[in-house]
Amino acid sequence: MKLQVQGIDEGQPIPEKFAFGVYSEEDHMSFGPNRNPEIVWDDAPEGTKSFVVMMFDPDVPSVADDVNQEGKTVSKDIPRVDFFHWLLVDVPAGTTRIPEGEDSDGVIPKGKEPGPGPIGIRGVNNYTQFLAGNPDMNGTYAGYDGPCPPWNDEIIHHYHFEVHALDVDTLALDGGFDGNDVREAMAGHVLASARVTGTYTLNPDLR
């Protein structure tokens, strides 16, 4: 199976129009356009009944004490964990494209609702946990919300866009399912997968 993410070449920086946060000299970070990129896939195997679309960052620090703190850095030696940015399940088998901006166009304070979206069913991304302590932003974030890594992180973050072809029509997920729920539900049902990886940083020393 083949996957193209328009505007993102393998191993290259992700354009700011797809980011939740963009670099700011004054405040380190300001809100970005937060548009989902157009993704196109083909050559799904015979027997495909639905697709899962996900995007995640495997480079998120497992300890957040120093994240975005003045005078501190997030050490490259801190163990890293997955942070899910985009979860769509039960994408119909006849779908081969998600247009740019279809699932996200701008930062929406307090998030977008999970459940049926423009294409497929939206799962809950990890901004839900990350912004829980911010009274202006806390809420449930579903669908696509783009990169916004710590501006004081010593490493550049990688973002894996993936499409998985499944042998089932539905994963029977409802409510506030997350990335781990999706991975567990699709285990044993994946016929083929494709991935494109982009990078992003808000650290001016790494830009």
mmCIF file of C-alpha atoms in Angstrom:
data_model
loop_
_atom_site.group_PDB
_atom_site.id
_atom_site.type_symbol
_atom_site.label_atom_id
_atom_site.label_comp_id
_atom_site.label_asym_id
_atom_site.label_seq_id
_atom_site.Cartn_x
_atom_site.Cartn_y
_atom_site.Cartn_z
ATOM 1 C CA MET A 1 0.000 0.000 0.000
ATOM 2 C CA LYS A 2 1.220 3.493 -0.807
ATOM 3 C CA LEU A 3 0.632 6.717 1.115
ATOM 4 C CA GLN A 4 1.260 10.322 0.125
ATOM 5 C CA VAL A 5 0.982 13.248 2.531
ATOM 6 C CA GLN A 6 0.792 16.347 0.366
ATOM 7 C CA GLY A 7 3.404 18.940 1.335
ATOM 8 C CA ILE A 8 5.376 16.539 3.549
ATOM 9 C CA ASP A 9 8.315 14.622 2.150
ATOM 10 C CA GLU A 10 9.711 11.601 4.003
ATOM 11 C CA GLY A 11 12.053 12.733 6.792
ATOM 12 C CA GLN A 12 11.585 16.439 6.039
ATOM 13 C CA PRO A 13 10.121 19.282 8.155
ATOM 14 C CA ILE A 14 6.350 19.621 8.343
ATOM 15 C CA PRO A 15 5.073 22.988 7.020
ATOM 16 C CA GLU A 16 3.720 25.364 9.652
ATOM 17 C CA LYS A 17 0.246 25.391 8.115
ATOM 18 C CA PHE A 18 -0.232 21.870 9.457
ATOM 19 C CA ALA A 19 0.940 22.763 13.000
ATOM 20 C CA PHE A 20 -1.007 23.463 16.176
ATOM 21 C CA GLY A 21 1.873 25.665 17.377
ATOM 22 C CA VAL A 22 4.333 27.810 15.420
ATOM 23 C CA TYR A 23 7.539 29.499 16.551
ATOM 24 C CA SER A 24 7.247 32.991 18.041
ATOM 25 C CA GLU A 25 10.241 35.119 19.038
ATOM 26 C CA GLU A 26 8.216 36.888 21.729
ATOM 27 C CA ASP A 27 6.335 34.008 23.357
ATOM 28 C CA HIS A 28 8.186 30.925 22.067
ATOM 29 C CA MET A 29 4.945 29.612 20.560
ATOM 30 C CA SER A 30 1.732 30.944 19.065
ATOM 31 C CA PHE A 31 -1.204 29.077 17.552
ATOM 32 C CA GLY A 32 -0.737 27.811 14.012
ATOM 33 C CA PRO A 33 -3.211 27.233 11.156
ATOM 34 C CA ASN A 34 -3.684 23.646 12.381
ATOM 35 C CA ARG A 35 -4.960 22.281 9.059
ATOM 36 C CA ASN A 36 -4.824 18.560 8.467
ATOM 37 C CA PRO A 37 -2.723 17.799 5.376
ATOM 38 C CA GLU A 38 -4.235 16.123 2.363
ATOM 39 C CA ILE A 39 -3.466 12.429 2.437
ATOM 40 C CA VAL A 40 -3.922 10.036 -0.471
ATOM 41 C CA TRP A 41 -3.429 6.280 -0.475
ATOM 42 C CA ASP A 42 -3.787 3.477 -2.970
ATOM 43 C CA ASP A 43 -2.992 -0.183 -3.655
ATOM 44 C CA ALA A 44 -4.996 -1.421 -0.694
ATOM 45 C CA PRO A 45 -5.144 -5.224 -0.709
ATOM 46 C CA GLU A 46 -8.127 -7.267 -1.789
ATOM 47 C CA GLY A 47 -10.475 -7.852 1.103
ATOM 48 C CA THR A 48 -10.053 -4.381 2.634
ATOM 49 C CA LYS A 49 -13.268 -3.409 4.405
ATOM 50 C CA SER A 50 -12.209 -0.219 6.204
ATOM 51 C CA PHE A 51 -9.230 1.970 7.024
ATOM 52 C CA VAL A 52 -7.682 3.464 10.133
ATOM 53 C CA VAL A 53 -5.858 6.786 9.828
ATOM 54 C CA MET A 54 -3.542 7.933 12.594
ATOM 55 C CA MET A 55 -0.738 10.372 13.232
ATOM 56 C CA PHE A 56 1.438 10.202 16.320
ATOM 57 C CA ASP A 57 4.653 11.597 17.772
ATOM 58 C CA PRO A 58 6.871 8.956 19.466
ATOM 59 C CA ASP A 59 9.248 11.595 20.865
ATOM 60 C CA VAL A 60 7.136 13.144 23.628
ATOM 61 C CA PRO A 61 8.929 13.316 27.010
ATOM 62 C CA SER A 62 7.543 10.873 29.553
ATOM 63 C CA VAL A 63 8.268 13.393 32.323
ATOM 64 C CA ALA A 64 6.756 16.840 31.695
ATOM 65 C CA ASP A 65 8.214 18.753 34.660
ATOM 66 C CA ASP A 66 10.529 20.916 32.514
ATOM 67 C CA VAL A 67 8.310 21.214 29.439
ATOM 68 C CA ASN A 68 8.051 24.818 28.202
ATOM 69 C CA GLN A 69 9.689 26.182 31.371
ATOM 70 C CA GLU A 70 11.872 29.283 31.157
ATOM 71 C CA GLY A 71 15.532 28.625 31.941
ATOM 72 C CA LYS A 72 15.157 24.857 31.597
ATOM 73 C CA THR A 73 15.533 22.311 28.832
ATOM 74 C CA VAL A 74 13.879 18.959 28.179
ATOM 75 C CA SER A 75 16.808 16.550 28.143
ATOM 76 C CA LYS A 76 17.289 14.296 25.144
ATOM 77 C CA ASP A 77 17.919 11.482 27.643
ATOM 78 C CA ILE A 78 14.378 11.476 29.049
ATOM 79 C CA PRO A 79 12.439 8.357 27.979
ATOM 80 C CA ARG A 80 9.917 9.141 25.260
ATOM 81 C CA VAL A 81 6.307 8.050 24.742
ATOM 82 C CA ASP A 82 3.693 8.184 21.963
ATOM 83 C CA PHE A 83 1.420 11.232 21.668
ATOM 84 C CA PHE A 84 -1.506 10.725 19.295
ATOM 85 C CA HIS A 85 -2.451 13.699 17.121
ATOM 86 C CA TRP A 86 -5.007 12.153 14.750
ATOM 87 C CA LEU A 87 -7.273 9.133 15.014
ATOM 88 C CA LEU A 88 -9.895 8.141 12.460
ATOM 89 C CA VAL A 89 -11.472 4.688 12.413
ATOM 90 C CA ASP A 90 -14.149 3.038 10.280
ATOM 91 C CA VAL A 91 -13.025 5.024 7.243
ATOM 92 C CA PRO A 92 -15.019 3.421 4.375
ATOM 93 C CA ALA A 93 -13.185 0.996 2.102
ATOM 94 C CA GLY A 94 -13.947 3.142 -0.946
ATOM 95 C CA THR A 95 -12.158 6.168 0.509
ATOM 96 C CA THR A 96 -8.647 6.869 -0.789
ATOM 97 C CA ARG A 97 -8.234 10.563 0.073
ATOM 98 C CA ILE A 98 -8.797 13.028 2.886
ATOM 99 C CA PRO A 99 -8.642 16.621 1.595
ATOM 100 C CA GLU A 100 -6.549 19.298 3.295
ATOM 101 C CA GLY A 101 -8.512 21.033 6.035
ATOM 102 C CA GLU A 102 -11.336 18.461 5.970
ATOM 103 C CA ASP A 103 -10.835 17.266 9.549
ATOM 104 C CA SER A 104 -9.218 20.389 11.044
ATOM 105 C CA ASP A 105 -8.891 24.033 10.002
ATOM 106 C CA GLY A 106 -7.640 26.156 12.884
ATOM 107 C CA VAL A 107 -7.093 25.663 16.613
ATOM 108 C CA ILE A 108 -10.411 25.203 18.387
ATOM 109 C CA PRO A 109 -10.123 25.973 22.140
ATOM 110 C CA LYS A 110 -11.586 23.127 24.190
ATOM 111 C CA GLY A 111 -11.375 20.824 21.184
ATOM 112 C CA LYS A 112 -13.602 19.047 18.686
ATOM 113 C CA GLU A 113 -16.141 16.390 19.589
ATOM 114 C CA PRO A 114 -15.272 12.705 19.156
ATOM 115 C CA GLY A 115 -17.529 10.477 17.113
ATOM 116 C CA PRO A 116 -18.675 10.694 13.482
ATOM 117 C CA GLY A 117 -16.726 13.315 11.543
ATOM 118 C CA PRO A 118 -16.454 14.364 7.905
ATOM 119 C CA ILE A 119 -14.713 11.053 7.178
ATOM 120 C CA GLY A 120 -14.853 8.091 9.556
ATOM 121 C CA ILE A 121 -15.152 8.258 13.326
ATOM 122 C CA ARG A 122 -12.889 10.564 15.308
ATOM 123 C CA GLY A 123 -10.961 9.314 18.319
ATOM 124 C CA VAL A 124 -9.608 11.401 21.184
ATOM 125 C CA ASN A 125 -6.084 12.758 20.766
ATOM 126 C CA ASN A 126 -3.594 13.477 23.554
ATOM 127 C CA TYR A 127 -4.113 17.234 23.650
ATOM 128 C CA THR A 128 -7.037 16.257 25.868
ATOM 129 C CA GLN A 129 -4.562 15.309 28.612
ATOM 130 C CA PHE A 130 -1.882 17.869 27.755
ATOM 131 C CA LEU A 131 -4.242 20.858 28.028
ATOM 132 C CA ALA A 132 -6.310 19.572 30.952
ATOM 133 C CA GLY A 133 -4.716 22.063 33.364
ATOM 134 C CA ASN A 134 -5.329 25.109 31.157
ATOM 135 C CA PRO A 135 -8.728 26.674 31.993
ATOM 136 C CA ASP A 136 -8.903 28.440 28.624
ATOM 137 C CA MET A 137 -8.118 25.307 26.615
ATOM 138 C CA ASN A 138 -9.130 22.226 28.605
ATOM 139 C CA GLY A 139 -11.629 19.953 26.893
ATOM 140 C CA THR A 140 -11.903 16.893 24.674
ATOM 141 C CA TYR A 141 -9.759 17.082 21.551
ATOM 142 C CA ALA A 142 -10.765 14.714 18.763
ATOM 143 C CA GLY A 143 -9.737 14.312 15.146
ATOM 144 C CA TYR A 144 -6.634 16.128 13.892
ATOM 145 C CA ASP A 145 -4.574 18.566 15.950
ATOM 146 C CA GLY A 146 -1.091 19.143 14.582
ATOM 147 C CA PRO A 147 2.455 19.376 15.959
ATOM 148 C CA CYS A 148 3.324 21.538 18.950
ATOM 149 C CA PRO A 149 6.386 19.981 20.625
ATOM 150 C CA PRO A 150 8.012 21.608 23.676
ATOM 151 C CA TRP A 151 9.908 24.726 22.612
ATOM 152 C CA ASN A 152 12.739 23.822 24.989
ATOM 153 C CA ASP A 153 13.185 20.203 23.882
ATOM 154 C CA GLU A 154 16.704 19.120 22.933
ATOM 155 C CA ILE A 155 15.469 16.830 20.152
ATOM 156 C CA ILE A 156 13.533 17.270 16.938
ATOM 157 C CA HIS A 157 10.217 15.417 17.009
ATOM 158 C CA HIS A 158 9.069 12.922 14.390
ATOM 159 C CA TYR A 159 5.458 12.556 13.255
ATOM 160 C CA HIS A 160 4.266 9.296 11.748
ATOM 161 C CA PHE A 161 1.264 9.507 9.415
ATOM 162 C CA GLU A 162 -0.161 6.010 8.971
ATOM 163 C CA VAL A 163 -2.999 4.368 7.072
ATOM 164 C CA HIS A 164 -3.972 0.783 7.912
ATOM 165 C CA ALA A 165 -6.189 -1.403 5.730
ATOM 166 C CA LEU A 166 -8.417 -3.695 7.822
ATOM 167 C CA ASP A 167 -10.419 -6.846 7.153
ATOM 168 C CA VAL A 168 -13.402 -5.583 9.204
ATOM 169 C CA ASP A 169 -16.040 -2.930 8.437
ATOM 170 C CA THR A 170 -15.894 -1.444 11.912
ATOM 171 C CA LEU A 171 -13.738 -1.595 15.033
ATOM 172 C CA ALA A 172 -16.905 -1.124 17.124
ATOM 173 C CA LEU A 173 -15.328 1.717 19.090
ATOM 174 C CA ASP A 174 -17.534 4.434 20.518
ATOM 175 C CA GLY A 175 -17.293 7.065 23.202
ATOM 176 C CA GLY A 176 -13.904 8.586 23.979
ATOM 177 C CA PHE A 177 -11.559 5.989 22.522
ATOM 178 C CA ASP A 178 -7.855 6.816 22.284
ATOM 179 C CA GLY A 179 -4.830 5.633 20.335
ATOM 180 C CA ASN A 180 -4.144 2.640 22.538
ATOM 181 C CA ASP A 181 -7.776 1.530 22.155
ATOM 182 C CA VAL A 182 -7.401 1.726 18.371
ATOM 183 C CA ARG A 183 -4.180 -0.277 18.352
ATOM 184 C CA GLU A 184 -5.723 -2.957 20.545
ATOM 185 C CA ALA A 185 -8.927 -3.146 18.502
ATOM 186 C CA MET A 186 -7.192 -3.443 15.130
ATOM 187 C CA ALA A 187 -4.656 -6.065 16.258
ATOM 188 C CA GLY A 188 -5.031 -9.130 14.061
ATOM 189 C CA HIS A 189 -7.130 -7.275 11.474
ATOM 190 C CA VAL A 190 -4.442 -5.308 9.572
ATOM 191 C CA LEU A 191 -4.018 -6.417 5.954
ATOM 192 C CA ALA A 192 -1.502 -3.723 4.988
ATOM 193 C CA SER A 193 -0.075 -0.444 6.274
ATOM 194 C CA ALA A 194 1.708 2.596 4.894
ATOM 195 C CA ARG A 195 3.605 5.403 6.648
ATOM 196 C CA VAL A 196 5.082 8.825 5.935
ATOM 197 C CA THR A 197 7.213 10.549 8.597
ATOM 198 C CA GLY A 198 7.788 14.291 8.924
ATOM 199 C CA THR A 199 9.698 16.301 11.539
ATOM 200 C CA TYR A 200 8.956 19.444 13.543
ATOM 201 C CA THR A 201 10.521 21.582 16.245
ATOM 202 C CA LEU A 202 9.792 24.856 18.034
ATOM 203 C CA ASN A 203 13.315 25.046 19.476
ATOM 204 C CA PRO A 204 15.079 27.910 17.628
ATOM 205 C CA ASP A 205 18.434 26.206 18.221
ATOM 206 C CA LEU A 206 17.267 23.216 16.149
ATOM 207 C CA ARG A 207 15.414 25.043 13.378
#
